[in-house]
XYZ file of N, CA and C in Angstrom:
873
model
N 0.850 -1.191 0.000
C 0.000 0.000 0.000
C 0.889 1.246 0.000
N 0.588 2.201 -0.869
C 1.368 3.418 -0.944
C 1.156 4.277 0.294
N 2.186 5.096 0.621
C 2.106 5.939 1.802
C 0.901 6.849 1.797
N 0.557 7.385 0.626
C -0.555 8.335 0.552
C -1.871 7.671 0.918
N -1.987 6.364 0.643
C -3.225 5.655 0.952
C -3.402 5.433 2.446
N -2.325 5.591 3.211
C -2.418 5.382 4.658
C -2.657 6.689 5.422
N -2.679 7.815 4.715
C -2.847 9.106 5.374
C -4.318 9.453 5.572
N -4.610 10.077 6.684
C -5.951 10.579 6.972
C -5.862 12.066 7.292
N -6.975 12.765 7.113
C -6.986 14.209 7.361
C -6.610 14.499 8.810
N -7.120 13.710 9.744
C -6.835 13.980 11.157
C -5.348 13.845 11.450
N -4.663 12.928 10.722
C -3.236 12.787 10.923
C -2.486 14.035 10.443
N -2.940 14.603 9.327
C -2.306 15.822 8.815
C -2.542 16.992 9.766
N -3.710 17.029 10.387
C -3.981 18.089 11.364
C -3.094 17.920 12.599
N -2.879 16.690 13.006
C -1.984 16.426 14.135
C -0.558 16.823 13.758
N -0.146 16.493 12.539
C 1.182 16.898 12.063
C 1.331 18.415 12.095
N 0.308 19.105 11.627
C 0.311 20.567 11.621
C 0.418 21.113 13.049
N -0.322 20.504 13.967
C -0.308 20.943 15.365
C 1.043 20.657 16.026
N 1.653 19.534 15.687
C 2.963 19.207 16.247
C 4.030 20.180 15.753
N 3.924 20.606 14.504
C 4.848 21.608 13.989
C 4.693 22.926 14.746
N 3.456 23.236 15.073
C 3.177 24.507 15.739
C 3.561 24.463 17.211
N 3.164 23.417 17.913
C 3.343 23.351 19.365
C 4.641 22.666 19.795
N 5.071 21.658 18.999
C 6.287 20.902 19.295
C 6.229 20.266 20.689
N 5.011 19.822 21.035
C 4.806 19.223 22.354
C 3.606 18.292 22.261
N 3.786 17.006 22.553
C 2.728 16.008 22.391
C 1.556 16.274 23.323
N 1.835 16.613 24.575
C 0.741 16.799 25.537
C -0.146 17.983 25.154
N 0.459 19.089 24.679
C -0.354 20.242 24.279
C -1.197 19.919 23.054
N -0.625 19.183 22.113
C -1.380 18.787 20.923
C -2.530 17.874 21.304
N -2.269 16.928 22.207
C -3.327 16.008 22.642
C -4.497 16.777 23.244
N -4.183 17.800 24.030
C -5.232 18.612 24.651
C -6.018 19.387 23.600
N -5.332 19.886 22.574
C -6.002 20.682 21.543
C -6.930 19.844 20.678
N -6.501 18.634 20.326
C -7.298 17.812 19.406
C -8.234 16.851 20.130
N -8.195 16.850 21.466
C -9.124 16.023 22.222
C -8.774 14.539 22.230
N -7.485 14.226 22.177
C -7.038 12.840 22.223
C -6.085 12.652 23.402
N -5.801 11.410 23.716
C -4.793 11.140 24.734
C -3.402 11.299 24.125
N -2.400 11.460 24.991
C -1.032 11.544 24.489
C -0.639 10.267 23.756
N -1.137 9.143 24.257
C -0.829 7.860 23.617
C -1.409 7.809 22.204
N -2.627 8.347 22.047
C -3.260 8.337 20.733
C -2.509 9.240 19.754
N -2.070 10.408 20.246
C -1.292 11.312 19.389
C 0.012 10.654 18.983
N 0.679 9.991 19.927
C 1.932 9.288 19.623
C 1.686 8.177 18.595
N 0.523 7.526 18.696
C 0.181 6.488 17.719
C 0.002 7.063 16.326
N -0.656 8.227 16.235
C -0.837 8.871 14.936
C 0.502 9.326 14.372
N 1.384 9.783 15.253
C 2.719 10.195 14.806
C 3.483 9.007 14.231
N 3.325 7.850 14.834
C 3.988 6.646 14.315
C 3.494 6.325 12.909
N 2.187 6.497 12.683
C 1.630 6.250 11.346
C 2.149 7.267 10.338
N 2.286 8.513 10.786
C 2.832 9.545 9.907
C 4.275 9.223 9.526
N 5.055 8.764 10.513
C 6.446 8.416 10.245
C 6.537 7.283 9.224
N 5.640 6.339 9.348
C 5.639 5.209 8.421
C 5.227 5.658 7.028
N 4.218 6.527 6.961
C 3.720 6.985 5.658
C 4.770 7.807 4.922
N 5.477 8.687 5.667
C 6.455 9.567 5.032
C 7.869 8.996 5.038
N 8.044 7.850 5.729
C 9.364 7.206 5.800
C 10.414 8.180 6.335
N 10.060 8.855 7.411
C 10.966 9.816 8.045
C 10.581 9.922 9.515
N 11.547 10.248 10.378
C 11.251 10.376 11.817
C 10.329 11.559 12.085
N 10.388 12.586 11.249
C 9.557 13.790 11.326
C 9.854 14.655 12.547
N 9.885 14.040 13.739
C 10.157 14.797 14.965
C 11.125 14.004 15.847
N 12.077 14.722 16.416
C 13.045 14.118 17.323
C 12.756 14.613 18.735
N 12.696 13.697 19.669
C 12.391 14.076 21.049
C 13.609 14.699 21.727
N 13.394 15.850 22.362
C 14.413 16.522 23.155
C 13.847 16.756 24.552
N 14.687 17.238 25.450
C 14.246 17.445 26.830
C 13.126 18.472 26.928
N 13.107 19.433 26.016
C 12.093 20.493 26.084
C 10.982 20.310 25.065
N 10.870 19.113 24.464
C 9.788 18.872 23.514
C 10.279 18.188 22.250
N 9.625 18.508 21.133
C 9.943 17.881 19.861
C 10.637 18.877 18.939
N 11.560 18.364 18.148
C 12.245 19.184 17.146
C 11.960 18.568 15.780
N 11.346 19.311 14.853
C 11.041 18.744 13.529
C 12.308 18.496 12.724
N 12.302 17.433 11.946
C 13.418 17.178 11.033
C 13.318 18.144 9.852
N 14.414 18.319 9.113
C 14.341 19.176 7.920
C 13.248 18.743 6.950
N 13.034 17.425 6.836
C 11.999 16.940 5.929
C 10.607 17.350 6.420
N 10.394 17.267 7.734
C 9.110 17.689 8.300
C 8.854 19.162 8.021
N 9.887 19.991 8.180
C 9.729 21.416 7.914
C 9.422 21.668 6.450
N 10.010 20.862 5.552
C 9.746 21.033 4.124
C 8.318 20.644 3.753
N 7.703 19.788 4.586
C 6.321 19.364 4.322
C 5.293 20.382 4.798
N 5.707 21.318 5.640
C 4.766 22.227 6.292
C 3.847 22.931 5.294
N 4.435 23.600 4.293
C 3.628 24.340 3.332
C 2.712 23.437 2.529
N 3.207 22.239 2.154
C 2.398 21.313 1.365
C 1.193 20.815 2.159
N 1.422 20.504 3.438
C 0.316 20.042 4.283
C -0.714 21.163 4.462
N -0.236 22.387 4.642
C -1.151 23.524 4.764
C -2.037 23.632 3.525
N -1.435 23.465 2.351
C -2.201 23.578 1.110
C -3.237 22.465 0.990
N -2.853 21.254 1.383
C -3.795 20.126 1.322
C -4.984 20.378 2.239
N -4.715 20.774 3.474
C -5.806 21.015 4.424
C -6.662 22.196 3.995
N -6.023 23.214 3.440
C -6.800 24.347 2.962
C -7.714 23.930 1.812
N -7.206 23.029 0.960
C -8.034 22.536 -0.139
C -9.283 21.828 0.362
N -9.146 21.024 1.418
C -10.312 20.367 1.999
C -11.282 21.390 2.598
N -10.728 22.393 3.270
C -11.582 23.415 3.882
C -12.358 24.203 2.834
N -11.727 24.425 1.684
C -12.392 25.200 0.636
C -13.577 24.460 0.027
N -13.600 23.129 0.186
C -14.749 22.369 -0.305
C -16.037 22.786 0.405
N -15.908 23.271 1.641
C -17.075 23.639 2.438
C -17.327 25.139 2.451
N -16.434 25.923 1.812
C -16.598 27.371 1.823
C -17.636 27.810 0.790
N -18.395 28.846 1.091
C -19.345 29.374 0.106
C -18.610 30.002 -1.069
N -19.251 30.050 -2.222
C -18.627 30.589 -3.433
C -18.445 32.096 -3.359
N -19.320 32.803 -2.688
C -19.253 34.260 -2.645
C -18.661 34.724 -1.315
N -18.110 35.939 -1.341
C -17.503 36.511 -0.145
C -18.184 37.833 0.156
N -18.749 37.938 1.351
C -19.458 39.157 1.757
C -18.703 39.801 2.913
N -17.983 40.881 2.667
C -17.213 41.517 3.739
C -18.048 41.891 4.957
N -19.254 42.371 4.745
C -20.075 42.819 5.879
C -20.472 41.674 6.803
N -20.351 40.422 6.320
C -20.692 39.259 7.138
C -19.475 38.656 7.829
N -18.294 39.148 7.501
C -17.052 38.567 8.036
C -16.887 38.889 9.516
N -16.539 37.881 10.288
C -16.208 38.058 11.694
C -14.837 37.429 11.946
N -14.323 37.601 13.127
C -13.026 37.031 13.464
C -11.970 38.102 13.630
N -10.711 37.693 13.576
C -9.586 38.596 13.821
C -8.553 38.437 12.716
N -8.029 39.557 12.261
C -6.990 39.576 11.231
C -5.791 40.322 11.804
N -4.600 39.695 11.736
C -3.406 40.248 12.387
C -2.419 40.757 11.335
N -2.031 42.011 11.473
C -1.072 42.629 10.560
C 0.152 43.049 11.352
N 1.323 42.584 10.930
C 2.587 43.034 11.515
C 3.203 44.034 10.549
N 3.620 45.173 11.070
C 4.096 46.234 10.180
C 5.217 47.023 10.830
N 6.077 47.571 10.000
C 7.112 48.473 10.490
C 6.461 49.762 10.979
N 7.200 50.495 11.757
C 6.757 51.810 12.195
C 6.389 52.681 10.993
N 7.186 52.598 9.933
C 6.933 53.356 8.706
C 5.583 52.970 8.102
N 5.337 51.670 7.947
C 4.086 51.216 7.335
C 2.877 51.585 8.182
N 3.049 51.581 9.503
C 1.938 51.969 10.375
C 1.584 53.440 10.188
N 2.555 54.260 9.830
C 2.292 55.674 9.580
C 1.714 55.916 8.186
N 2.314 55.273 7.198
C 2.079 55.654 5.805
C 1.006 54.799 5.118
N 1.000 53.497 5.391
C 0.143 52.580 4.647
C -1.180 52.279 5.349
N -1.101 51.959 6.634
C -2.249 51.360 7.314
C -3.424 52.292 7.618
N -3.228 53.567 7.912
C -4.404 54.381 8.264
C -5.523 54.325 7.226
N -5.187 54.476 5.963
C -6.229 54.458 4.924
C -6.780 53.052 4.728
N -5.896 52.059 4.778
C -6.346 50.676 4.585
C -7.318 50.267 5.685
N -6.973 50.568 6.929
C -7.847 50.191 8.045
C -9.187 50.910 7.963
N -9.160 52.150 7.544
C -10.420 52.900 7.406
C -11.346 52.211 6.410
N -10.792 51.759 5.295
C -11.626 51.099 4.274
C -12.128 49.740 4.753
N -11.266 49.008 5.461
C -11.695 47.716 5.992
C -12.841 47.908 6.979
N -12.702 48.893 7.858
C -13.738 49.153 8.859
C -15.060 49.544 8.206
N -14.995 50.265 7.116
C -16.225 50.679 6.436
C -16.978 49.486 5.860
N -16.238 48.529 5.308
C -16.880 47.439 4.574
C -17.004 46.148 5.389
N -16.168 45.996 6.413
C -16.233 44.789 7.244
C -16.241 45.199 8.711
N -17.331 45.801 9.175
C -17.359 46.366 10.536
C -17.240 45.339 11.650
N -17.480 44.056 11.348
C -17.410 43.028 12.388
C -16.049 42.339 12.451
N -15.146 42.728 11.564
C -13.810 42.144 11.569
C -12.924 42.909 12.537
N -12.275 42.198 13.448
C -11.351 42.820 14.402
C -9.938 42.775 13.822
N -9.217 43.858 13.984
C -7.885 43.966 13.400
C -6.861 44.195 14.506
N -5.817 43.400 14.496
C -4.697 43.592 15.418
C -3.496 44.088 14.609
N -2.955 45.241 15.004
C -1.726 45.758 14.405
C -0.610 45.571 15.429
N 0.476 44.965 15.013
C 1.590 44.779 15.946
C 2.911 45.134 15.276
N 3.874 45.533 16.117
C 5.194 45.867 15.607
C 5.856 44.633 15.012
N 6.751 44.884 14.085
C 7.447 43.797 13.413
C 8.537 43.224 14.318
N 8.472 41.911 14.557
C 9.517 41.203 15.299
C 10.275 40.351 14.287
N 11.332 40.912 13.731
C 12.016 40.270 12.616
C 12.563 38.901 12.989
N 13.104 38.770 14.176
C 13.732 37.514 14.575
C 12.739 36.358 14.650
N 11.471 36.648 14.921
C 10.456 35.589 15.063
C 9.399 35.634 13.965
N 9.681 36.405 12.896
C 8.658 36.621 11.875
C 8.300 35.343 11.118
N 9.308 34.555 10.746
C 9.034 33.336 9.985
C 8.133 32.387 10.779
N 8.460 32.172 12.055
C 7.648 31.278 12.884
C 6.236 31.826 13.054
N 6.113 33.145 13.229
C 4.792 33.739 13.423
C 3.923 33.574 12.184
N 4.505 33.694 11.002
C 3.752 33.479 9.765
C 3.400 32.004 9.592
N 4.366 31.132 9.889
C 4.158 29.699 9.706
C 3.082 29.164 10.631
N 3.039 29.656 11.852
C 2.058 29.160 12.825
C 0.731 29.893 12.758
N 0.622 30.893 11.879
C -0.641 31.608 11.731
C -0.873 32.691 12.762
N 0.149 33.043 13.547
C -0.019 34.130 14.507
C -0.147 35.482 13.802
N 0.401 35.571 12.596
C 0.330 36.781 11.781
C -0.250 36.421 10.423
N -1.172 37.234 9.931
C -1.772 37.007 8.619
C -1.078 37.772 7.503
N -0.568 38.955 7.825
C -0.003 39.815 6.785
C 1.159 40.615 7.357
N 2.179 40.839 6.544
C 3.331 41.654 6.930
C 3.461 42.795 5.933
N 3.676 44.005 6.431
C 3.966 45.145 5.560
C 5.301 45.714 6.015
N 6.290 45.667 5.123
C 7.655 46.018 5.530
C 8.505 46.265 4.297
N 9.794 46.436 4.539
C 10.771 46.514 3.459
C 11.221 45.095 3.125
N 11.602 44.821 1.872
C 11.945 43.439 1.474
C 13.013 42.790 2.346
N 13.999 43.556 2.800
C 15.076 42.972 3.606
C 14.581 42.439 4.948
N 13.429 42.910 5.402
C 12.905 42.488 6.700
C 12.111 41.185 6.617
N 11.718 40.771 5.410
C 10.810 39.632 5.248
C 11.599 38.392 4.824
N 11.387 37.239 5.480
C 12.082 36.014 5.074
C 11.781 35.663 3.626
N 12.739 35.045 2.953
C 12.544 34.663 1.559
C 11.508 33.569 1.397
N 11.069 33.376 0.156
C 10.156 32.295 -0.232
C 8.716 32.490 0.222
N 8.369 33.677 0.731
C 6.980 33.952 1.052
C 6.360 34.759 -0.093
N 5.095 34.482 -0.442
C 4.447 35.300 -1.474
C 4.425 36.757 -1.036
N 4.558 37.664 -1.990
C 4.576 39.082 -1.645
C 4.016 39.910 -2.792
N 3.735 41.156 -2.487
C 3.215 42.099 -3.469
C 3.900 43.438 -3.234
N 4.476 44.013 -4.283
C 5.102 45.325 -4.159
C 4.016 46.393 -4.122
N 4.048 47.223 -3.087
C 3.033 48.263 -2.940
C 3.453 49.552 -3.646
N 4.695 49.981 -3.444
C 5.204 51.175 -4.116
C 6.702 51.285 -3.872
N 7.335 52.194 -4.611
C 8.752 52.490 -4.403
C 8.887 53.718 -3.517
N 9.943 53.747 -2.743
C 10.188 54.839 -1.799
C 11.652 55.231 -1.898
N 12.015 56.371 -1.355
C 13.406 56.801 -1.354
C 13.682 57.588 -0.076
N 14.955 57.642 0.306
C 15.369 58.376 1.503
C 15.714 59.822 1.153
N 15.409 60.703 2.084
C 15.858 62.083 1.983
C 16.656 62.411 3.237
N 17.621 63.304 3.076
C 18.456 63.718 4.206
C 17.832 64.954 4.841
N 17.553 64.884 6.140
C 16.842 65.963 6.819
C 17.609 66.443 8.050
N 17.278 67.661 8.445
C 17.852 68.264 9.651
C 16.829 69.228 10.214
N 17.094 69.726 11.409
C 16.206 70.712 12.011
C 16.428 72.071 11.347
N 15.370 72.893 11.351
C 15.524 74.254 10.853
C 16.627 74.945 11.655
N 17.411 75.756 10.975
C 18.514 76.419 11.643
C 19.803 75.643 11.583
N 19.801 74.461 10.959
C 21.018 73.675 10.835
C 22.051 74.447 10.009
N 23.314 74.363 10.385
C 24.357 75.033 9.603
C 24.507 74.467 8.187
N 23.864 73.330 7.914
C 23.933 72.740 6.580
C 22.822 73.229 5.666
N 21.899 74.019 6.211
C 20.763 74.506 5.418
C 21.248 75.409 4.287
N 20.528 75.353 3.167
C 20.772 76.229 2.010
C 22.163 76.041 1.402
N 22.718 74.844 1.558
C 23.999 74.548 0.946
C 23.853 73.370 -0.014
N 24.621 73.396 -1.088
C 24.681 72.250 -1.988
C 25.722 71.297 -1.431
N 25.297 70.100 -1.040
C 26.168 69.187 -0.310
C 26.466 67.932 -1.118
N 27.690 67.450 -0.950
C 28.064 66.154 -1.485
C 28.073 65.134 -0.339
N 28.101 63.871 -0.699
C 28.116 62.836 0.330
C 29.354 62.971 1.213
N 30.475 63.414 0.627
C 31.697 63.586 1.414
C 31.538 64.689 2.462
N 30.645 65.649 2.193
C 30.462 66.768 3.126
C 29.714 66.359 4.390
N 28.919 65.288 4.300
C 28.057 64.929 5.434
C 28.480 63.641 6.139
N 29.444 62.923 5.597
C 29.811 61.618 6.174
C 30.213 61.734 7.636
N 30.979 62.770 7.965
C 31.467 62.926 9.346
C 30.485 63.674 10.240
N 29.409 64.178 9.670
C 28.449 64.953 10.460
C 27.645 63.991 11.341
N 27.389 64.311 12.620
C 26.641 63.399 13.507
C 25.262 63.046 12.931
N 24.952 61.751 12.948
C 23.720 61.281 12.309
C 22.916 60.371 13.229
N 21.611 60.341 12.958
C 20.686 59.451 13.668
C 20.243 58.357 12.702
N 20.221 57.122 13.163
C 19.700 56.026 12.360
C 18.440 55.482 13.022
N 17.415 55.211 12.235
C 16.215 54.524 12.731
C 16.428 53.035 12.495
N 16.438 52.261 13.560
C 16.735 50.828 13.462
C 15.610 50.015 14.076
N 14.482 49.858 13.346
C 13.343 49.117 13.895
C 13.626 47.633 14.081
N 14.567 47.084 13.320
C 14.788 45.639 13.371
C 15.492 45.213 14.649
N 16.573 45.896 14.999
C 17.307 45.584 16.221
C 18.168 46.783 16.573
N 18.439 47.007 17.855
C 19.173 48.203 18.275
C 20.645 48.158 17.875
N 21.017 48.925 16.867
C 22.418 49.053 16.501
C 22.610 50.372 15.751
N 23.816 50.621 15.325
C 24.139 51.888 14.692
C 24.294 51.747 13.182
N 23.663 50.754 12.618
C 23.780 50.526 11.178
C 22.405 50.493 10.533
N 22.313 51.093 9.349
C 21.082 51.081 8.571
C 21.394 50.870 7.105
N 20.352 50.860 6.281
C 20.543 50.594 4.854
C 21.387 51.660 4.172
N 21.401 52.886 4.710
C 22.162 53.975 4.102
C 23.665 53.742 4.219
N 24.092 52.952 5.203
C 25.527 52.723 5.387
C 26.166 52.129 4.133
N 25.427 51.256 3.446
C 25.962 50.654 2.219
C 26.247 51.724 1.173
N 25.384 52.718 1.084
C 25.572 53.819 0.132
C 26.859 54.585 0.441
N 27.088 54.872 1.712
C 28.324 55.545 2.096
C 29.548 54.676 1.765
N 29.442 53.386 2.059
C 30.567 52.481 1.823
C 30.903 52.370 0.341
N 29.893 52.452 -0.518
C 30.148 52.413 -1.962
C 30.976 53.604 -2.420
N 30.946 54.688 -1.625
C 31.751 55.872 -1.927
C 33.048 55.886 -1.100
N 33.340 54.752 -0.454
C 34.561 54.664 0.337
C 34.507 55.446 1.632
N 33.292 55.641 2.170
C 33.113 56.457 3.370
C 32.433 55.657 4.469
N 32.605 56.111 5.691
C 31.890 55.552 6.843
C 31.160 56.705 7.524
N 29.852 56.568 7.682
C 29.116 57.696 8.251
C 29.198 57.696 9.778
N 29.066 58.871 10.335
C 29.226 59.083 11.771
C 27.866 59.002 12.469
N 27.409 57.781 12.768
C 26.127 57.582 13.442
C 26.333 57.658 14.949
N 25.594 58.554 15.595
C 25.782 58.769 17.039
C 24.546 58.418 17.861
N 23.384 58.281 17.199
C 22.145 57.949 17.910
C 21.410 56.874 17.120
N 20.947 55.832 17.821
C 20.127 54.792 17.207
C 18.734 54.856 17.828
N 17.724 55.089 17.006
C 16.338 55.206 17.477
C 15.543 53.973 17.043
N 14.541 53.555 17.836
C 13.814 52.330 17.513
C 12.750 52.488 16.439
N 12.429 53.726 16.043
C 11.384 53.917 15.048
C 11.593 55.247 14.310
N 10.999 55.349 13.120
C 11.139 56.555 12.312
C 10.420 57.753 12.932
N 9.281 57.503 13.585
C 8.435 58.597 14.033
C 9.084 59.468 15.104
N 10.035 58.911 15.865
C 10.654 59.673 16.947
C 11.848 60.485 16.467
N 12.400 60.150 15.311
C 13.622 60.808 14.835
C 13.468 62.321 14.686
N 12.349 62.848 14.107
C 12.227 64.304 13.998
C 12.356 65.033 15.329
N 11.861 64.450 16.411
C 11.966 65.088 17.724
C 13.421 65.166 18.175
N 14.190 64.117 17.889
C 15.604 64.132 18.249
C 16.387 65.118 17.387
N 16.001 65.238 16.126
C 16.674 66.191 15.245
C 16.485 67.622 15.733
N 15.321 67.890 16.302
C 15.023 69.247 16.766
C 15.817 69.621 18.017
N 16.299 68.630 18.745
C 17.001 68.915 20.004
C 18.494 68.618 19.945
N 18.972 68.116 18.820
C 20.399 67.817 18.674
C 20.874 68.324 17.321
N 22.113 68.665 17.239
C 22.683 69.131 15.965
C 23.115 67.909 15.165
N 22.129 67.243 14.574
C 22.368 66.013 13.825
C 21.579 66.045 12.520
N 21.814 65.052 11.683
C 21.036 64.849 10.468
C 20.558 63.403 10.459
N 19.628 63.099 9.562
C 19.127 61.729 9.446
C 18.610 61.503 8.036
N 18.596 60.245 7.635
C 17.977 59.852 6.371
C 16.647 59.171 6.708
N 15.561 59.739 6.195
C 14.232 59.192 6.459
C 13.508 58.927 5.145
N 12.634 57.893 5.103
C 11.805 57.698 3.911
C 10.971 58.949 3.655
N 10.829 59.332 2.400
C 10.205 60.610 2.065
C 8.779 60.731 2.589
N 8.030 59.617 2.615
C 6.629 59.688 3.034
C 6.469 59.640 4.542
N 7.582 59.462 5.247
C 7.508 59.385 6.712
C 7.873 60.700 7.375
N 8.110 61.735 6.600
C 8.511 63.007 7.194
C 7.359 63.606 7.974
N 7.638 63.985 9.199
C 6.628 64.591 10.074
C 7.253 65.789 10.782
N 6.489 66.843 10.959
C 6.960 67.994 11.719
C 7.327 69.158 10.829
N 6.913 70.350 11.235
C 7.198 71.552 10.457
C 8.596 72.092 10.710
N 9.299 71.545 11.675
C 10.607 72.083 12.036
C 11.757 71.378 11.340
N 11.439 70.580 10.300
C 12.477 69.883 9.557
C 12.705 70.530 8.200
N 13.928 70.431 7.710
C 14.247 70.854 6.355
C 14.919 69.693 5.634
N 14.769 69.656 4.322
C 15.434 68.657 3.503
C 16.731 69.238 2.973
N 17.825 68.560 3.215
C 19.128 69.047 2.765
C 19.305 68.759 1.274
N 20.000 69.643 0.618
C 20.195 69.567 -0.828
C 21.463 68.769 -1.128
N 21.289 67.497 -1.476
C 22.420 66.630 -1.786
C 22.591 66.502 -3.291
N 23.841 66.455 -3.732
C 24.119 66.294 -5.157
C 23.861 64.864 -5.629
N 23.839 63.922 -4.702
C 23.590 62.519 -5.018
C 22.657 61.950 -3.970
N 21.929 60.911 -4.323
C 20.954 60.342 -3.383
C 21.048 58.825 -3.389
N 20.664 58.190 -2.272
C 20.654 56.723 -2.234
C 19.629 56.167 -3.223
N 19.807 54.902 -3.579
C 18.863 54.245 -4.474
C 17.498 54.106 -3.816
N 16.465 54.068 -4.634
C 15.113 53.858 -4.108
C 14.965 52.407 -3.638
N 13.925 52.147 -2.881
C 13.671 50.803 -2.377
C 12.171 50.559 -2.403
N 11.776 49.301 -2.187
C 10.366 48.926 -2.281
C 9.751 48.724 -0.908
N 8.449 48.947 -0.841
C 7.638 48.593 0.317
C 6.716 47.462 -0.141
N 6.687 46.359 0.601
C 5.943 45.182 0.163
C 4.975 44.685 1.230
N 4.024 43.903 0.786
C 3.176 43.109 1.675
C 3.536 41.642 1.436
N 3.597 40.847 2.500
C 3.965 39.431 2.377
C 3.088 38.602 3.296
N 2.975 37.317 2.970
C 2.109 36.423 3.738
C 2.566 34.986 3.559
N 1.984 34.079 4.335
C 2.304 32.661 4.217
C 1.551 32.081 3.017
N 2.140 31.096 2.314
C 1.462 30.514 1.145
C 0.068 29.997 1.428
N -0.191 29.579 2.673
C -1.520 29.040 2.979
C -2.636 30.063 2.771
N -2.280 31.351 2.816
C -3.293 32.401 2.723
C -3.602 32.823 1.293
N -2.848 32.299 0.332
C -2.956 32.803 -1.042
C -4.336 32.603 -1.653
N -5.077 31.613 -1.187
C -6.413 31.374 -1.730
C -7.507 31.670 -0.716
N -7.135 32.327 0.372
C -8.113 32.682 1.401
C -8.858 33.942 0.979
N -10.180 33.889 0.957
C -10.979 35.003 0.440
C -10.790 36.273 1.265
N -10.782 36.149 2.594
C -10.599 37.326 3.445
C -9.228 37.948 3.211
N -8.209 37.115 3.175
C -6.856 37.635 2.970
C -6.752 38.368 1.633
N -7.242 37.759 0.574
C -7.153 38.386 -0.744
C -7.950 39.684 -0.811
N -9.035 39.730 -0.080
C -9.843 40.958 -0.029
C -9.053 42.072 0.660
N -8.343 41.747 1.743
C -7.515 42.738 2.430
C -6.389 43.211 1.523
N -5.711 42.268 0.878
C -4.590 42.626 0.003
C -5.046 43.525 -1.140
N -6.273 43.337 -1.625
C -6.793 44.186 -2.696
C -6.770 45.656 -2.308
N -6.991 45.970 -1.029
C -6.962 47.376 -0.590
C -5.570 47.995 -0.747
N -4.570 47.128 -0.653
C -3.201 47.626 -0.658
C -2.768 48.099 -2.035
């Protein structure tokens, strides 16, 4: 008998739960079975796939590389079964539940206000959770379904996830009004040593995407302040004699000026990304359409 003939839907759901929880007792509680029964189903899965799938450790189960490679395929199979019972039409006003969006500070300022307003108008019963981007745990959060959608820069999103480019953006060099650099034509060499602020939403350090631009010119920029988000940088610029590179659409505050540079960094993209399991989900596709 072929391996596929020995598989059952409940076994695939248990496999999915084991990938998510990595603990037999928690999975048993979720699916309403005993730990012994879950272990029995795992044995059948191992036989069907001819792989150990999970290795027992002191703190739970660790999936094998093969098990991790099956994750997306199993999600698609289960989603296909679920779609057999879904209605053909999608009515936003009837939608209930919760939709989770993880976004950078920039995207929360620039992208989401209008999108959320439109969602609220057409799907008033849908609850929306907006959360800051946790880059280190983003892949797991997407894989386990804790996050439905990510809006960020491409470098922040793990590879191999479906995505959609929303628009192109570029950095501008800004300072507070009254800066000694105002009303001057500046080259990159003129500002490299000038004290600078970097917005580092991913992790606290003194490096950002602009550093590569300086390095291409054989320069190292003088970063003296690292801020956790773009929105706070204008306030720091107003109280310190510094400059910063900010995305053009994120500029806030009347006390800022844009410095006149002879050269500018390359533009970059803002994208939306999601787990493959969501690609045929009606609610997800409806949300993405707004973007």
